[in-house]
Coordinates of C-alpha atoms in Angstrom, one line a residue:
M407 CA 8.3 -113.4 3.7
I408 CA 11.2 -114.1 1.3
H409 CA 10.7 -115.4 -2.6
L410 CA 13.5 -117.3 -4.3
V411 CA 11.8 -117.0 -7.7
V412 CA 13.9 -119.9 -9.7
P413 CA 14.1 -119.9 -13.7
S414 CA 14.3 -122.2 -15.2
D415 CA 17.5 -122.1 -16.6
A416 CA 20.1 -123.9 -14.5
R417 CA 23.2 -121.2 -14.8
A418 CA 20.5 -119.0 -13.5
A419 CA 19.4 -120.3 -11.5
R420 CA 22.7 -121.6 -9.5
N421 CA 23.1 -118.5 -9.6
L422 CA 20.3 -117.2 -8.2
E423 CA 20.6 -119.7 -5.3
A424 CA 24.5 -119.3 -4.5
V425 CA 23.4 -114.8 -4.1
A426 CA 19.9 -115.6 -1.9
Q427 CA 22.1 -117.9 0.2
A428 CA 25.3 -115.6 0.8
R429 CA 22.5 -112.6 1.6
Y430 CA 19.4 -114.0 3.4
G431 CA 21.2 -118.0 4.7
D432 CA 18.7 -121.0 4.1
D433 CA 14.9 -119.2 4.5
L434 CA 13.7 -118.4 1.6
S435 CA 10.3 -119.8 0.4
R436 CA 10.8 -121.1 -3.1
L437 CA 8.9 -120.2 -6.2
T438 CA 9.1 -122.3 -9.5
L439 CA 8.0 -120.0 -11.8
Y440 CA 7.0 -122.5 -14.9
G441 CA 5.2 -124.0 -11.7
I442 CA 2.5 -121.0 -11.0
A443 CA -0.3 -121.6 -12.9
L444 CA -2.3 -118.1 -14.8
D445 CA -5.7 -117.3 -13.6
P446 CA -8.5 -118.1 -15.9
A447 CA -8.8 -113.8 -17.1
S448 CA -4.7 -113.5 -17.7
E449 CA -5.6 -116.4 -20.5
R450 CA -8.5 -115.0 -22.2
D451 CA -6.4 -111.9 -21.7
L452 CA -3.5 -113.1 -23.8
Q453 CA -5.4 -114.2 -27.0
E454 CA -5.8 -110.2 -27.2
F455 CA -1.6 -109.6 -27.5
E456 CA -0.7 -112.0 -31.1
H457 CA 1.5 -108.9 -32.5
T458 CA 3.0 -107.9 -28.8
P459 CA 6.5 -108.3 -28.7
E460 CA 7.7 -112.3 -27.0
P461 CA 9.6 -110.6 -24.0
L462 CA 7.5 -107.8 -22.7
L463 CA 4.2 -110.6 -23.1
D464 CA 6.5 -113.3 -20.9
S465 CA 7.8 -110.7 -18.7
W466 CA 3.9 -109.6 -18.7
V467 CA 2.4 -113.0 -17.5
A468 CA 5.5 -113.3 -14.7
H469 CA 3.7 -110.4 -13.0
R470 CA 0.6 -111.8 -12.9
K471 CA 1.6 -115.2 -11.4
L472 CA 4.2 -113.2 -8.7
M473 CA 1.1 -110.7 -8.0
A474 CA -1.2 -114.4 -7.6
A475 CA 1.8 -115.8 -5.7
T476 CA 3.1 -113.7 -3.1
S477 CA 1.9 -111.0 -1.0
P478 CA 2.1 -107.2 0.2
G479 CA 5.3 -107.0 2.0
D480 CA 7.0 -109.6 1.2
T481 CA 10.4 -109.6 -0.9
V482 CA 10.6 -111.1 -4.3
V483 CA 14.1 -112.6 -5.5
M484 CA 14.9 -112.8 -8.5
S485 CA 16.8 -113.7 -11.5
D486 CA 17.5 -111.3 -14.7
W487 CA 17.4 -113.9 -16.6
R488 CA 15.3 -112.4 -19.6
G489 CA 14.1 -109.9 -18.0
L490 CA 11.1 -111.7 -16.7
G491 CA 11.2 -109.6 -13.6
G492 CA 11.0 -106.6 -15.4
V493 CA 7.3 -105.9 -15.5
F494 CA 6.2 -107.2 -12.1
A495 CA 9.3 -104.3 -10.5
L496 CA 8.2 -101.8 -12.6
T497 CA 4.6 -102.5 -11.4
Q498 CA 5.5 -101.8 -7.1
W499 CA 5.5 -98.1 -8.2
S500 CA 2.0 -97.7 -9.7
L501 CA 1.0 -99.1 -6.3
P502 CA -0.4 -97.4 -3.1
E503 CA 3.3 -99.1 -0.5
D504 CA 1.2 -100.9 1.4
R505 CA 0.7 -102.8 -1.1
R506 CA 3.7 -103.5 -2.9
R507 CA 6.3 -106.3 -2.9
T508 CA 10.3 -105.3 -2.6
V509 CA 11.5 -106.5 -5.6
V510 CA 15.1 -108.0 -5.2
T511 CA 17.2 -108.4 -8.6
V512 CA 20.0 -111.1 -9.0
A513 CA 22.5 -109.9 -11.9
A514 CA 24.2 -112.2 -13.4
D515 CA 22.2 -113.8 -16.2
S516 CA 21.1 -111.1 -18.4
A517 CA 20.9 -110.4 -22.7
C518 CA 21.8 -107.0 -21.5
L519 CA 25.2 -107.6 -18.9
T520 CA 26.0 -109.9 -22.1
M521 CA 26.3 -107.2 -24.7
L522 CA 27.8 -104.6 -22.9
H523 CA 30.2 -107.0 -22.1
V524 CA 31.2 -108.0 -25.4
A525 CA 29.9 -105.5 -27.6
G526 CA 30.2 -102.4 -25.8
T527 CA 26.3 -100.9 -25.9
I528 CA 22.7 -102.2 -25.8
D529 CA 21.7 -99.7 -28.5
D530 CA 20.6 -100.6 -32.1
L531 CA 19.8 -104.6 -31.5
P532 CA 17.2 -106.2 -33.7
M533 CA 14.3 -107.6 -32.2
P534 CA 12.9 -109.3 -30.3
L535 CA 16.3 -108.5 -28.7
A536 CA 16.1 -105.4 -27.8
S537 CA 12.7 -105.8 -26.5
Q538 CA 14.1 -108.7 -24.0
I539 CA 17.1 -106.5 -23.1
D540 CA 14.1 -102.8 -22.4
W541 CA 12.6 -105.4 -20.4
E542 CA 16.4 -107.0 -18.1
V543 CA 17.2 -102.9 -18.1
T544 CA 13.4 -102.3 -16.6
Q545 CA 13.7 -105.1 -14.6
Y546 CA 17.0 -103.1 -12.9
T547 CA 16.1 -99.8 -13.0
W548 CA 12.7 -100.3 -10.6
S549 CA 14.2 -103.3 -8.7
H550 CA 15.0 -102.3 -5.2
E551 CA 18.5 -103.6 -4.6
V552 CA 20.5 -105.3 -7.2
L553 CA 22.5 -108.0 -6.2
T554 CA 25.4 -109.9 -7.7
P555 CA 28.8 -111.7 -7.4
S556 CA 30.4 -110.0 -9.9
P557 CA 32.2 -107.0 -9.7
L558 CA 32.0 -106.7 -13.1
A559 CA 28.6 -106.8 -12.8
L560 CA 27.8 -104.2 -11.0
D561 CA 30.9 -101.6 -13.3
L562 CA 29.0 -102.3 -16.0
L563 CA 25.6 -101.8 -15.1
A564 CA 27.0 -98.8 -13.2
G565 CA 27.4 -97.4 -17.0
I566 CA 23.6 -96.8 -17.7
G567 CA 22.9 -95.6 -14.9
V568 CA 21.8 -98.6 -11.8
E569 CA 23.2 -96.5 -9.0
H570 CA 21.8 -99.6 -6.3
G571 CA 23.6 -102.0 -7.2
S572 CA 25.4 -104.3 -4.1
L573 CA 28.5 -106.8 -4.3
V574 CA 27.3 -110.4 -3.1
A575 CA 30.3 -113.9 -2.4
P576 CA 31.2 -116.0 -1.3
E577 CA 33.7 -116.2 1.6
P578 CA 37.2 -116.2 -0.5
E579 CA 38.9 -119.5 -0.6
A580 CA 42.6 -120.6 -1.1
S581 CA 43.7 -121.8 -4.3
S582 CA 47.0 -123.6 -6.0
P583 CA 49.5 -122.3 -8.1
V584 CA 49.8 -122.7 -11.5
T585 CA 52.3 -125.0 -11.9
G586 CA 52.2 -126.3 -15.6
S587 CA 49.0 -126.9 -18.0
S588 CA 49.5 -129.8 -20.1
L589 CA 45.8 -130.3 -19.2
V590 CA 43.9 -127.3 -19.4
W591 CA 39.7 -127.1 -19.2
A592 CA 37.4 -124.6 -19.5
P593 CA 34.6 -125.2 -18.4
D594 CA 32.0 -123.4 -19.3
P595 CA 30.1 -123.2 -22.5
V596 CA 31.6 -122.3 -25.9
S597 CA 30.6 -118.3 -26.5
R598 CA 31.5 -115.1 -26.6
R599 CA 30.4 -114.2 -22.9
S600 CA 32.4 -116.9 -21.9
R601 CA 35.7 -115.9 -24.9
T602 CA 36.6 -119.5 -25.7
G603 CA 38.4 -118.0 -28.1
D604 CA 41.2 -116.2 -26.0
V605 CA 40.9 -119.4 -24.2
L606 CA 42.0 -122.1 -27.2
R607 CA 43.9 -119.2 -28.9
A608 CA 46.4 -119.1 -25.2
V609 CA 46.3 -122.8 -25.5
T610 CA 48.8 -122.8 -29.3
S611 CA 50.7 -120.8 -27.3
V612 CA 51.6 -123.5 -24.3
P613 CA 53.7 -126.1 -26.2
G614 CA 51.9 -129.5 -26.3
A615 CA 49.4 -128.5 -24.3
Q616 CA 45.8 -130.1 -24.4
A617 CA 42.5 -128.2 -24.0
V618 CA 38.8 -130.0 -23.1
V619 CA 36.0 -127.5 -24.0
S620 CA 32.4 -127.5 -22.7
T621 CA 30.0 -129.3 -24.9
V622 CA 27.3 -126.6 -24.1
D623 CA 27.1 -124.2 -27.8
E624 CA 25.4 -120.9 -27.4
D625 CA 25.4 -118.4 -30.8
D626 CA 27.7 -116.8 -32.0
G627 CA 25.7 -113.1 -31.9
V628 CA 28.0 -111.9 -34.5
W629 CA 28.4 -115.1 -37.3
T630 CA 25.9 -117.2 -37.8
G631 CA 25.7 -120.2 -35.9
T632 CA 27.1 -121.6 -32.5
T633 CA 30.8 -119.7 -31.3
W634 CA 32.5 -123.6 -32.0
D635 CA 31.7 -122.7 -35.5
A636 CA 33.2 -119.3 -35.6
L637 CA 36.4 -120.6 -34.1
R638 CA 37.2 -123.4 -36.8
H639 CA 40.9 -121.0 -37.1
V640 CA 41.5 -121.3 -34.1
R641 CA 40.5 -124.9 -33.8
A642 CA 42.6 -125.8 -36.9
V643 CA 45.3 -124.7 -35.7
L644 CA 44.8 -126.9 -32.7
D645 CA 43.6 -130.0 -34.4
S646 CA 43.7 -132.6 -31.8
R647 CA 45.0 -131.4 -28.9
V648 CA 41.4 -129.8 -28.3
S649 CA 38.6 -131.9 -27.6
R650 CA 35.3 -131.7 -26.3
G651 CA 33.9 -132.8 -23.1
D652 CA 32.4 -133.3 -19.4
A653 CA 35.3 -132.6 -16.5
P654 CA 38.5 -134.3 -17.1
D655 CA 39.6 -136.8 -13.9
R656 CA 42.6 -134.1 -13.4
P657 CA 43.3 -131.3 -15.1
S658 CA 46.6 -129.6 -14.5
V659 CA 44.8 -126.0 -14.5
I660 CA 40.8 -124.8 -14.9
V661 CA 40.4 -121.6 -16.6
I662 CA 37.3 -120.3 -16.2
G663 CA 35.9 -117.9 -18.8
D664 CA 32.8 -116.2 -17.9
P665 CA 32.9 -112.7 -15.6
F666 CA 29.5 -113.1 -14.4
S667 CA 28.5 -116.7 -13.0
V668 CA 29.4 -118.3 -9.8
P669 CA 31.6 -121.5 -10.6
D670 CA 29.4 -124.4 -10.8
P671 CA 30.3 -127.0 -7.9
E672 CA 32.3 -129.7 -10.4
V673 CA 34.8 -126.6 -10.4
S674 CA 35.1 -125.8 -6.6
R675 CA 35.4 -129.6 -5.6
M676 CA 38.7 -129.7 -8.0
V677 CA 40.0 -126.2 -6.8
A678 CA 39.2 -127.5 -2.8
E679 CA 41.5 -130.2 -3.8
G680 CA 44.2 -128.6 -5.3
V681 CA 43.9 -127.9 -9.3
P682 CA 45.1 -124.7 -9.6
V683 CA 42.7 -122.2 -11.4
V684 CA 43.0 -118.6 -13.5
V685 CA 40.1 -116.4 -13.2
P686 CA 39.4 -113.0 -15.3
A687 CA 39.7 -109.7 -13.6
G688 CA 36.3 -108.5 -11.8
S689 CA 34.5 -111.0 -12.6
A690 CA 32.3 -113.8 -9.9
A691 CA 35.4 -116.2 -9.6
A692 CA 37.8 -113.7 -9.0
E693 CA 35.6 -113.1 -5.8
R694 CA 36.0 -116.8 -5.2
W695 CA 39.4 -117.5 -5.2
P696 CA 41.1 -113.8 -5.2
G697 CA 44.7 -115.3 -5.0
A698 CA 44.4 -116.9 -8.8
P699 CA 45.8 -115.2 -11.5
A700 CA 43.4 -112.9 -13.5
W701 CA 43.2 -112.2 -16.4
S702 CA 42.2 -109.9 -19.1
D703 CA 42.9 -111.3 -22.8
S704 CA 44.7 -114.0 -24.2
D705 CA 47.9 -113.3 -23.5
G706 CA 47.2 -112.7 -19.6
V707 CA 45.9 -116.6 -19.9
A708 CA 48.9 -117.2 -22.1
A709 CA 50.9 -115.6 -19.2
A710 CA 49.1 -117.4 -16.4
L711 CA 49.2 -121.4 -18.2
Q712 CA 52.5 -120.6 -18.5
G713 CA 53.1 -119.4 -14.5
E714 CA 54.1 -116.0 -15.6
T715 CA 51.7 -114.2 -13.8
K716 CA 51.8 -113.5 -9.9
A717 CA 48.4 -113.8 -7.7
S718 CA 45.8 -111.7 -7.8
P719 CA 46.1 -109.5 -4.5
A720 CA 44.3 -110.3 -1.8
R721 CA 40.4 -109.3 -2.1
Q722 CA 39.9 -105.8 -1.1
E723 CA 36.9 -104.6 1.4
R724 CA 34.2 -103.0 -0.4
P725 CA 31.3 -101.2 0.5
A726 CA 27.8 -102.7 0.3
S727 CA 26.6 -100.6 -2.0
H728 CA 28.4 -99.7 -4.8
R729 CA 26.9 -96.0 -6.7
S730 CA 28.3 -93.6 -9.5
P731 CA 27.0 -90.7 -10.7
S732 CA 23.5 -90.6 -12.2
P733 CA 24.5 -89.7 -16.0
G734 CA 25.5 -85.9 -17.0
R735 CA 27.6 -83.3 -19.2
A736 CA 30.7 -84.5 -19.3
S737 CA 33.9 -83.1 -17.5
R738 CA 36.6 -83.0 -19.1
I739 CA 36.4 -83.0 -23.1
S740 CA 38.3 -83.8 -25.9
V741 CA 38.4 -82.4 -29.5
G742 CA 39.9 -83.7 -32.3
I743 CA 41.4 -82.6 -35.6
P744 CA 43.0 -84.4 -38.1
V745 CA 44.3 -81.9 -40.8
F746 CA 46.4 -82.9 -44.3
R747 CA 47.9 -80.2 -46.3
D748 CA 45.2 -77.4 -46.3
V749 CA 46.3 -75.2 -43.0
R750 CA 44.6 -72.3 -44.4
F751 CA 41.7 -71.9 -41.9
L752 CA 43.0 -74.3 -39.0
A753 CA 43.7 -70.9 -36.8
E754 CA 40.0 -69.8 -37.2
C755 CA 38.9 -73.0 -36.1
L756 CA 40.9 -73.0 -32.9
D757 CA 39.3 -70.2 -32.4
S758 CA 36.2 -71.4 -32.3
V759 CA 37.0 -74.1 -30.3
L760 CA 38.2 -72.3 -27.4
A761 CA 35.5 -69.4 -27.4
Q762 CA 32.7 -72.2 -26.5
E763 CA 31.2 -72.3 -23.5
A764 CA 32.6 -75.7 -23.2
E765 CA 35.9 -75.5 -23.2
P766 CA 38.1 -78.3 -24.1
A767 CA 40.0 -80.3 -21.9
E768 CA 42.3 -80.9 -24.7
I769 CA 42.8 -80.4 -28.8
V770 CA 44.2 -83.6 -30.5
I771 CA 45.6 -82.9 -34.0
V772 CA 46.2 -85.7 -35.7
D773 CA 49.0 -84.3 -39.1
D774 CA 47.9 -87.9 -41.8
G775 CA 51.7 -87.3 -43.5
S776 CA 50.7 -83.7 -44.7
E777 CA 54.8 -83.5 -45.3
S778 CA 54.8 -80.0 -46.0
P779 CA 56.5 -77.0 -44.5
E780 CA 53.7 -74.9 -44.5
V781 CA 51.3 -77.6 -42.0
D782 CA 54.5 -78.0 -40.0
S783 CA 54.9 -74.1 -39.5
A784 CA 50.9 -73.9 -38.8
L785 CA 51.0 -77.1 -35.9
E786 CA 53.8 -75.0 -33.7
E787 CA 51.8 -72.2 -33.9
A788 CA 49.1 -74.4 -32.7
A789 CA 51.1 -75.8 -30.6
R790 CA 52.9 -72.3 -28.9
R791 CA 49.5 -71.1 -29.1
D792 CA 47.8 -72.7 -25.7
P793 CA 49.1 -75.3 -23.9
R794 CA 46.0 -77.7 -24.4
V795 CA 46.8 -79.0 -28.4
K796 CA 48.3 -81.9 -28.8
V797 CA 50.1 -82.5 -32.3
I798 CA 50.6 -86.3 -33.3
R799 CA 52.5 -86.9 -37.0
A800 CA 51.3 -89.9 -38.4
E801 CA 51.7 -91.7 -42.0
H802 CA 49.3 -91.0 -44.5
R803 CA 46.9 -92.9 -44.6
G804 CA 43.2 -91.3 -44.2
V805 CA 41.3 -89.2 -42.4
C806 CA 39.5 -92.3 -40.6
V807 CA 43.2 -93.8 -39.2
A808 CA 43.8 -89.9 -38.6
R809 CA 40.5 -90.2 -36.3
N810 CA 41.1 -93.2 -34.5
A811 CA 45.4 -91.7 -34.0
A812 CA 43.1 -89.0 -32.4
L813 CA 41.2 -91.3 -30.0
E814 CA 43.9 -93.5 -28.7
A815 CA 45.6 -90.3 -27.2
M816 CA 42.5 -88.3 -26.1
T817 CA 41.7 -88.7 -22.1
G818 CA 38.2 -86.9 -21.8
D819 CA 35.4 -88.3 -20.8
A820 CA 33.6 -87.6 -24.0
F821 CA 34.9 -86.4 -27.2
L822 CA 34.3 -84.0 -30.5
F823 CA 36.0 -84.3 -34.2
V824 CA 36.1 -80.8 -36.3
D825 CA 37.9 -80.3 -39.2
S826 CA 40.3 -78.1 -39.9
D827 CA 38.3 -75.5 -42.1
D828 CA 35.6 -75.8 -40.2

């Protein structure tokens, strides 16, 4: 039997239902996780865990409930929301094969994906967020399969070593071209995940355009309060041109910001009726409407709102499973060397770098505005010595800026900085 474990979060439930129906059809047994009672022994056990991080405790409770509500051989399809399936997925691999359930996770709603999308990292986070993400990653890692409607989610998960992800998207639908943007509707919750700030900044560049944004707020995650609070400056620029509310009767264009979630039914209805839509690149919405203009920053949104972007190319066929190589040693190492006036040991530094067992693919030397004939001569000699040496000349702005300039010029998949007197 295939069980669909429906979470209490409305957005997560919508994503789960859409992906599960696209993969399995309607022949699903639906379980409401919070409607499954714990057995008395579990209730007693809970009293022993008052110092346990709440996300772990929640995941353990979900595990006990699901073990009681399902049978060996069943397939259990779960959302990644809050990592509630982490303990359940991990436990299956400790059971004899004839007692296991097959666990399938729908990736669209985790804090892990949001942090990777917004901050680029899931390291060094405070509790209890760190524990929640630990169990989300555990759920991804130990699920038999991870499904998602978003190509971006596949790429982010592959970057942390999750190699068993599959793209499950509904059949593509047609969308209308953007011809005018007098009333822009941003239906996603106001958040960094939805990049509401980029959408509002784009609206400021469209003369006379009005924006209607969702009434749903999410914690900003960077500043204290909500993202709506953090956007007070761009709101002040727009002034009366931005308001909050539900779907307007007939917007001139819809701008989707959430890259992971399937569009809600009201958005889908309007697009089917001919309202143009602008979608984030690599998003679930881009899979739904592959002909719609896709954006990656506020300039891209602004260009789309003004009808200056062409429709995205037709959706390419994708393999059923998205796999990436397991994390390993880098294949191309870039070495950065900032220089300021002192080049007495530069030649010996290069000797050391070039003599390493793992040879560099390139060496980027940044002259931090030395304005010295001696430095010029040494750098010219370094460039003649080996074709992998690249020299960048910059104004004197300090070693940090010099290192950043080296980073921007590097092409390797790993990097190392070495001082010129090392």
